[in-house]
Amino acid sequence: MIPQTVQWAGDAVKMIDQTKLPHKLVMVEYHDWHDVAASITDMVVRGAPAIGGTAACGLALAGRQIAEAGGEFMPQFLHACEVFAATRPTAVNLFWAIERMKGVALKAPSASEASRLLRVESELVLEEDIAINRKLGFYGQELLPDPCRVQTHCNAGALACVGYGTALGVFRAAREAGKQIKVYADETRPRLQGMQLTGWELIEDGFEVTIITDNMAASLQSRGEVDAVVVGADRIAMNGDTANKVGTFGLAVISNYHHVPFYIAAPLSTFDQKLADGSGIPIEERTHREVSHIQDVQIAPNGAKFWNPGFDVTPAALIAGIITEQGVLRPPYTQSIMQAIKGAK
Ligand code: MRU
């Protein structure tokens, strides 16, 4: 079984080192909150809900370290919040987790109480993530026929969350409901999360998985090989526009052309209530080395220029449904998203 992606081990934050997969399953333990923040920047841990869970644990660790060291608690804690907020820009779950932890610290009567309550809250964030994914998986699996050939992009699995997964959680729930599921995984250049992470976790879990390079998606769908597409999300605007791993938008266009339903699976913590549409979503620009090199070997000619956005925004009009823990949201999203958020309160 795949270990929980992010967890507590005594006073340390423990996680799967995703940079080592699929070749080695290595667990790392961090005793200093600065290292937990660095694990997000360095993509030891990645995927929107996993980043949120990691930030919650990292801030709980910060709370303990600050309380033990003494001095005024809140200014030091707010500094730690800023460090976490600067790790990666696109996944809103990071900022959601920071705000949640900040709220706990602000209400605490003393540094030692803040430290204790932050730890409790971080454990709650981890537990809730798995419960939410199981719930959205249950709603999502009802959309899939039996048997079903599904396609996904990047990794929106147990590795991208605390456990179970969002898009891959839907596939797991479908299998648990007795359905026969075959998965096509896009390799997801430039960092290959689809091949290395989705491929690994689905094989570990006994799924039949076929890996394709990203540019094969149109050919595959034109042959009638895909019944549905389910992907995750890093940030969803209030009109349903959805940021996810770069290449998702292209896959949505291909799916719509072929009349293959294109679904997003995400917890409500992925909705950005401050954004009316996707135009304001910050898109992470990453190093050109991820494009020019594959596993440290340069594959591009010297002298070329590169562009490497980590994410793209799929317009709501291309999305057949958004699978959440409150059920499957349908267009018009401005209304269904508001209702789901109200229903969750
Ligand atoms: O750059 P990454 O690997 O953090 O990007 C991850 C994705 O784009 C996932 O699809 C998204 O976070 C959804 S995870 C349930």
Coordinates of C-alpha atoms and ligand atoms in Angstrom, one line a residue:
M1 CA 0.0 0.0 0.0
I2 CA 1.2 3.6 -0.7
P3 CA 2.1 5.4 2.5
Q4 CA 0.3 8.6 3.4
T5 CA 1.9 11.4 1.4
V6 CA 2.3 13.8 4.3
Q7 CA 2.1 12.8 7.9
W8 CA 3.4 13.4 11.4
A9 CA 6.1 11.1 12.8
G10 CA 6.4 12.2 16.5
D11 CA 7.4 15.9 16.2
A12 CA 8.7 15.6 12.7
V13 CA 6.8 16.2 9.4
K14 CA 7.3 13.1 7.3
M15 CA 6.5 12.8 3.6
I16 CA 7.2 10.7 0.5
D17 CA 10.1 12.3 -1.5
Q18 CA 8.3 12.5 -4.9
T19 CA 11.5 13.5 -6.7
K20 CA 12.7 9.9 -6.2
L21 CA 9.7 8.2 -7.7
P22 CA 9.1 5.9 -9.6
H23 CA 12.5 4.4 -9.0
K24 CA 12.6 4.5 -5.2
L25 CA 10.1 5.0 -2.4
V26 CA 11.9 7.2 0.0
M27 CA 10.4 8.8 3.1
V28 CA 11.9 12.0 4.5
E29 CA 11.5 13.6 7.9
Y30 CA 11.8 17.3 8.7
H31 CA 12.4 18.7 12.2
D32 CA 12.7 22.4 11.2
W33 CA 9.8 24.3 9.5
H34 CA 12.2 26.0 7.1
D35 CA 13.0 22.6 5.6
V36 CA 9.2 21.9 5.2
A37 CA 8.8 25.1 3.3
A38 CA 11.8 24.2 1.1
S39 CA 10.2 20.8 0.4
I40 CA 7.3 22.6 -1.3
T41 CA 9.6 24.8 -3.4
D42 CA 11.8 21.9 -4.4
M43 CA 8.7 19.7 -5.2
V44 CA 9.7 17.0 -2.8
V45 CA 5.9 17.3 -2.2
R46 CA 3.6 18.7 -4.9
G47 CA -0.1 18.7 -5.9
A48 CA -2.5 21.3 -4.6
P49 CA -4.1 19.5 -1.6
A50 CA -0.7 17.9 -0.6
I51 CA 0.9 21.4 -0.6
G52 CA -2.0 22.7 1.6
G53 CA -1.5 19.8 4.1
T54 CA 2.2 20.2 4.1
A55 CA 1.9 24.0 4.8
A56 CA -0.5 23.2 7.7
C57 CA 2.0 20.7 9.2
G58 CA 4.9 23.1 8.5
L59 CA 3.2 25.9 10.3
A60 CA 2.3 23.7 13.3
L61 CA 6.0 22.8 13.4
A62 CA 6.9 26.5 13.2
G63 CA 4.4 27.2 16.1
R64 CA 6.2 24.6 18.3
Q65 CA 9.7 25.9 17.4
I66 CA 8.7 29.5 18.0
A67 CA 7.0 28.7 21.3
E68 CA 10.0 26.8 22.5
A69 CA 12.5 29.5 21.5
G70 CA 10.5 32.2 23.3
G71 CA 10.1 35.9 22.2
E72 CA 6.9 37.4 20.9
F73 CA 4.9 34.6 19.2
M74 CA 2.7 36.3 16.6
P75 CA 5.3 38.3 14.6
Q76 CA 7.5 35.2 14.2
F77 CA 4.5 33.1 13.3
L78 CA 3.4 35.6 10.6
H79 CA 6.9 35.6 9.2
A80 CA 6.7 31.8 8.8
C81 CA 3.3 32.2 7.1
E82 CA 5.0 34.6 4.6
V83 CA 7.8 32.1 3.9
F84 CA 5.2 29.4 3.1
A85 CA 3.2 31.8 1.0
A86 CA 6.2 32.4 -1.2
T87 CA 6.9 28.7 -1.9
R88 CA 4.7 28.3 -4.9
P89 CA 2.1 30.7 -6.4
T90 CA -0.7 28.8 -8.2
A91 CA -2.3 26.2 -5.9
V92 CA -4.8 28.1 -3.8
N93 CA -4.9 25.3 -1.2
L94 CA -1.6 26.6 0.1
F95 CA -3.1 30.0 0.9
W96 CA -6.3 28.4 2.2
A97 CA -4.2 26.3 4.7
I98 CA -2.1 29.3 5.7
E99 CA -5.2 31.4 6.5
R100 CA -6.7 28.5 8.4
M101 CA -3.6 28.1 10.6
K102 CA -3.3 31.9 11.0
G103 CA -6.8 32.0 12.3
V104 CA -6.0 29.3 15.0
A105 CA -2.8 31.1 16.1
L106 CA -4.6 34.5 16.4
K107 CA -7.3 33.0 18.7
A108 CA -4.8 31.2 21.0
P109 CA -4.4 32.8 24.5
S110 CA -0.6 32.0 24.8
A111 CA 2.3 30.7 22.8
S112 CA 2.1 27.3 24.3
E113 CA -1.6 27.0 23.6
A114 CA -1.0 28.3 20.0
S115 CA 1.6 25.5 19.6
R116 CA -0.8 22.9 20.8
L117 CA -3.8 24.1 18.9
L118 CA -1.8 24.4 15.6
R119 CA -0.7 20.8 15.9
V120 CA -4.3 19.7 16.4
E121 CA -5.5 21.8 13.5
S122 CA -2.8 20.4 11.2
E123 CA -3.9 16.8 12.1
L124 CA -7.5 17.8 11.2
V125 CA -6.4 19.2 7.8
L126 CA -4.7 15.8 7.0
E127 CA -7.7 13.8 8.2
E128 CA -10.2 15.9 6.4
D129 CA -8.3 15.7 3.1
I130 CA -8.7 11.9 2.9
A131 CA -12.4 12.0 4.0
I132 CA -13.2 14.7 1.4
N133 CA -11.5 12.8 -1.4
R134 CA -13.4 9.7 -0.5
K135 CA -16.6 11.7 -0.7
L136 CA -15.9 13.4 -4.0
G137 CA -14.7 10.0 -5.3
F138 CA -18.1 8.5 -4.5
Y139 CA -19.9 11.3 -6.4
G140 CA -17.5 11.2 -9.3
Q141 CA -17.6 7.5 -9.9
E142 CA -21.3 7.7 -10.6
L143 CA -20.4 9.7 -13.8
L144 CA -18.3 6.8 -15.2
P145 CA -19.8 4.0 -17.3
D146 CA -18.9 0.3 -16.6
P147 CA -16.5 -0.7 -18.2
C148 CA -14.7 2.7 -18.5
R149 CA -11.6 3.9 -20.2
V150 CA -10.6 7.2 -18.5
Q151 CA -7.8 9.6 -19.3
T152 CA -6.0 11.9 -16.9
H153 CA -3.3 14.5 -17.0
C154 CA -0.5 15.2 -14.5
N155 CA -1.0 13.5 -11.0
A156 CA -4.1 14.2 -9.1
G157 CA -3.8 11.1 -7.0
A158 CA -2.9 10.1 -3.5
L159 CA 0.5 11.6 -4.1
A160 CA -1.0 15.0 -4.9
C161 CA -3.1 14.9 -1.7
V162 CA -2.7 13.5 1.8
G163 CA -4.2 10.3 0.4
Y164 CA -6.7 8.6 -2.0
G165 CA -6.6 11.4 -4.5
T166 CA -9.1 13.6 -6.4
A167 CA -9.2 12.5 -10.0
L168 CA -7.5 9.2 -9.2
G169 CA -9.8 9.0 -6.1
V170 CA -12.7 9.0 -8.6
F171 CA -11.1 6.0 -10.4
R172 CA -10.5 4.2 -7.0
A173 CA -14.1 4.8 -6.0
A174 CA -15.3 3.5 -9.4
R175 CA -13.3 0.3 -8.8
E176 CA -14.6 0.0 -5.3
A177 CA -18.1 0.2 -6.8
G178 CA -17.2 -2.8 -8.9
K179 CA -16.6 -1.0 -12.1
Q180 CA -13.9 -2.1 -14.6
I181 CA -11.5 0.9 -15.1
K182 CA -8.6 1.3 -17.5
V183 CA -6.6 4.5 -17.2
Y184 CA -4.7 6.4 -19.9
A185 CA -2.1 8.7 -18.2
D186 CA -0.6 11.6 -20.2
E187 CA 3.2 11.6 -19.4
T188 CA 2.9 15.4 -18.6
R189 CA 6.0 17.1 -19.9
P190 CA 8.1 18.8 -18.7
R191 CA 8.3 17.2 -15.2
L192 CA 6.6 14.0 -16.1
Q193 CA 4.2 13.8 -13.2
G194 CA 1.8 11.7 -15.3
M195 CA 4.3 9.0 -16.2
Q196 CA 6.4 9.0 -13.0
L197 CA 3.8 9.6 -10.3
T198 CA 0.3 8.7 -11.7
G199 CA 1.9 5.7 -13.5
W200 CA 3.6 4.6 -10.3
E201 CA 0.7 5.0 -7.9
L202 CA -1.8 3.3 -10.2
I203 CA 0.4 0.4 -10.8
E204 CA 1.1 0.1 -7.1
D205 CA -2.6 0.0 -6.6
G206 CA -3.2 -2.7 -9.3
F207 CA -4.8 -0.6 -12.0
E208 CA -4.3 -1.2 -15.7
V209 CA -2.5 1.9 -16.9
T210 CA -1.4 2.9 -20.4
I211 CA 1.0 5.9 -20.6
I212 CA 1.0 8.1 -23.6
T213 CA 3.0 11.2 -24.5
D214 CA 1.0 14.4 -24.3
N215 CA 0.8 14.8 -28.1
M216 CA -0.9 11.5 -28.6
A217 CA -4.2 12.5 -26.9
A218 CA -6.0 13.6 -30.0
S219 CA -5.1 10.4 -31.9
L220 CA -6.2 8.3 -28.9
Q221 CA -9.6 10.1 -28.6
S222 CA -10.2 10.1 -32.3
R223 CA -10.1 6.3 -32.2
G224 CA -12.9 6.3 -29.7
E225 CA -10.6 4.9 -27.0
V226 CA -11.6 7.3 -24.2
D227 CA -15.0 7.4 -22.4
A228 CA -14.2 10.3 -20.0
V229 CA -11.4 12.6 -18.8
V230 CA -11.0 13.4 -15.2
V231 CA -8.2 15.8 -14.0
G232 CA -7.5 17.7 -10.8
A233 CA -7.2 21.5 -10.2
D234 CA -4.9 24.0 -8.6
R235 CA -7.3 26.9 -8.4
I236 CA -10.8 27.3 -9.6
A237 CA -12.3 30.8 -10.1
M238 CA -16.0 31.5 -9.2
N239 CA -17.1 31.1 -12.8
G240 CA -15.6 27.6 -13.1
D241 CA -12.4 28.6 -15.0
T242 CA -9.8 26.1 -13.8
A243 CA -6.0 26.3 -13.5
N244 CA -4.3 22.9 -13.6
K245 CA -1.0 21.5 -14.9
V246 CA 0.0 23.0 -18.2
G247 CA -1.5 20.8 -21.0
T248 CA -4.9 20.5 -19.3
F249 CA -6.4 23.2 -21.5
G250 CA -5.2 21.4 -24.6
L251 CA -6.7 18.2 -23.4
A252 CA -10.0 19.9 -22.7
V253 CA -10.1 21.3 -26.3
I254 CA -9.4 17.8 -27.7
S255 CA -12.0 16.2 -25.4
N256 CA -14.7 18.7 -26.4
Y257 CA -13.9 18.2 -30.1
H258 CA -14.4 14.5 -29.6
H259 CA -17.5 14.8 -27.4
V260 CA -15.6 13.1 -24.5
P261 CA -16.9 14.5 -21.2
F262 CA -14.2 16.5 -19.5
Y263 CA -14.4 16.6 -15.7
I264 CA -12.5 18.4 -12.9
A265 CA -12.2 16.8 -9.5
A266 CA -11.3 19.1 -6.6
P267 CA -12.2 19.8 -3.0
L268 CA -13.9 23.1 -2.1
S269 CA -10.6 24.4 -0.7
T270 CA -9.4 24.7 -4.4
F271 CA -12.0 27.4 -5.2
D272 CA -10.7 31.0 -5.0
Q273 CA -13.7 33.0 -3.7
K274 CA -11.7 36.2 -4.5
L275 CA -11.6 35.6 -8.3
A276 CA -14.6 36.1 -10.6
D277 CA -12.8 34.4 -13.5
G278 CA -9.6 32.7 -14.4
S279 CA -7.8 35.7 -15.8
G280 CA -6.5 36.6 -12.3
I281 CA -5.0 33.2 -11.5
P282 CA -1.2 33.6 -11.0
I283 CA 0.6 31.1 -13.2
E284 CA 4.0 29.8 -12.0
E285 CA 6.8 30.3 -14.4
R286 CA 9.4 27.7 -13.9
T287 CA 13.1 27.3 -14.9
H288 CA 13.8 26.7 -18.6
R289 CA 16.0 23.8 -17.6
E290 CA 12.8 21.7 -17.2
V291 CA 12.2 22.1 -20.9
S292 CA 15.7 22.0 -22.2
H293 CA 16.8 19.0 -20.2
I294 CA 15.4 15.6 -19.4
Q295 CA 16.8 14.2 -16.2
D296 CA 19.8 16.4 -16.3
V297 CA 20.7 15.6 -19.9
Q298 CA 20.4 18.6 -22.3
I299 CA 18.2 17.7 -25.2
A300 CA 17.8 21.2 -26.7
P301 CA 20.2 23.0 -29.1
N302 CA 22.3 25.7 -27.5
G303 CA 21.0 29.2 -28.3
A304 CA 17.3 28.3 -28.2
K305 CA 14.9 30.3 -25.9
F306 CA 12.4 28.6 -23.7
W307 CA 9.0 29.2 -22.1
N308 CA 7.9 27.1 -19.1
P309 CA 4.5 28.0 -17.5
G310 CA 3.7 25.4 -14.9
F311 CA -0.1 25.7 -15.4
D312 CA -2.8 26.8 -17.8
V313 CA -6.4 27.8 -17.4
T314 CA -9.2 25.8 -18.9
P315 CA -12.3 28.0 -19.6
A316 CA -15.4 26.9 -17.8
A317 CA -17.2 26.4 -21.1
L318 CA -15.1 23.3 -21.8
I319 CA -15.8 21.6 -18.4
A320 CA -18.8 19.2 -18.3
G321 CA -18.8 19.0 -14.4
I322 CA -16.7 19.8 -11.3
I323 CA -16.7 16.9 -8.9
T324 CA -16.5 18.1 -5.2
E325 CA -17.3 16.8 -1.8
Q326 CA -20.7 18.6 -2.1
G327 CA -21.6 16.7 -5.3
V328 CA -21.0 17.3 -9.0
L329 CA -21.4 20.9 -10.0
R330 CA -22.8 21.7 -13.4
P331 CA -23.0 24.9 -15.5
P332 CA -23.8 27.7 -15.0
Y333 CA -20.9 27.4 -12.5
T334 CA -21.3 30.9 -11.0
Q335 CA -24.5 29.6 -9.4
S336 CA -23.6 26.0 -8.6
I337 CA -20.2 26.9 -7.1
M338 CA -21.9 29.5 -4.8
Q339 CA -24.5 27.0 -3.7
A340 CA -21.9 24.3 -3.0
I341 CA -19.8 26.7 -0.9
K342 CA -22.9 27.9 1.1
G343 CA -23.9 24.2 1.6
A344 CA -20.6 23.4 3.1
K345 CA -20.8 26.1 5.7
Ligands
MRU1 O1 3.3 21.2 -10.4 P1 2.5 20.2 -9.6 O2 3.0 18.8 -9.8 O3 2.3 20.6 -8.2 O4 1.1 20.3 -10.3 C1 0.1 19.5 -9.8 C2 -1.2 19.5 -10.6 O5 -1.3 20.3 -11.5 C3 -2.3 18.7 -10.2 O6 -3.1 18.2 -11.2 C4 -3.2 19.5 -9.2 O7 -2.5 20.0 -8.2 C5 -4.3 18.8 -8.7 S1 -3.8 17.7 -7.4 C6 -5.1 16.9 -6.8

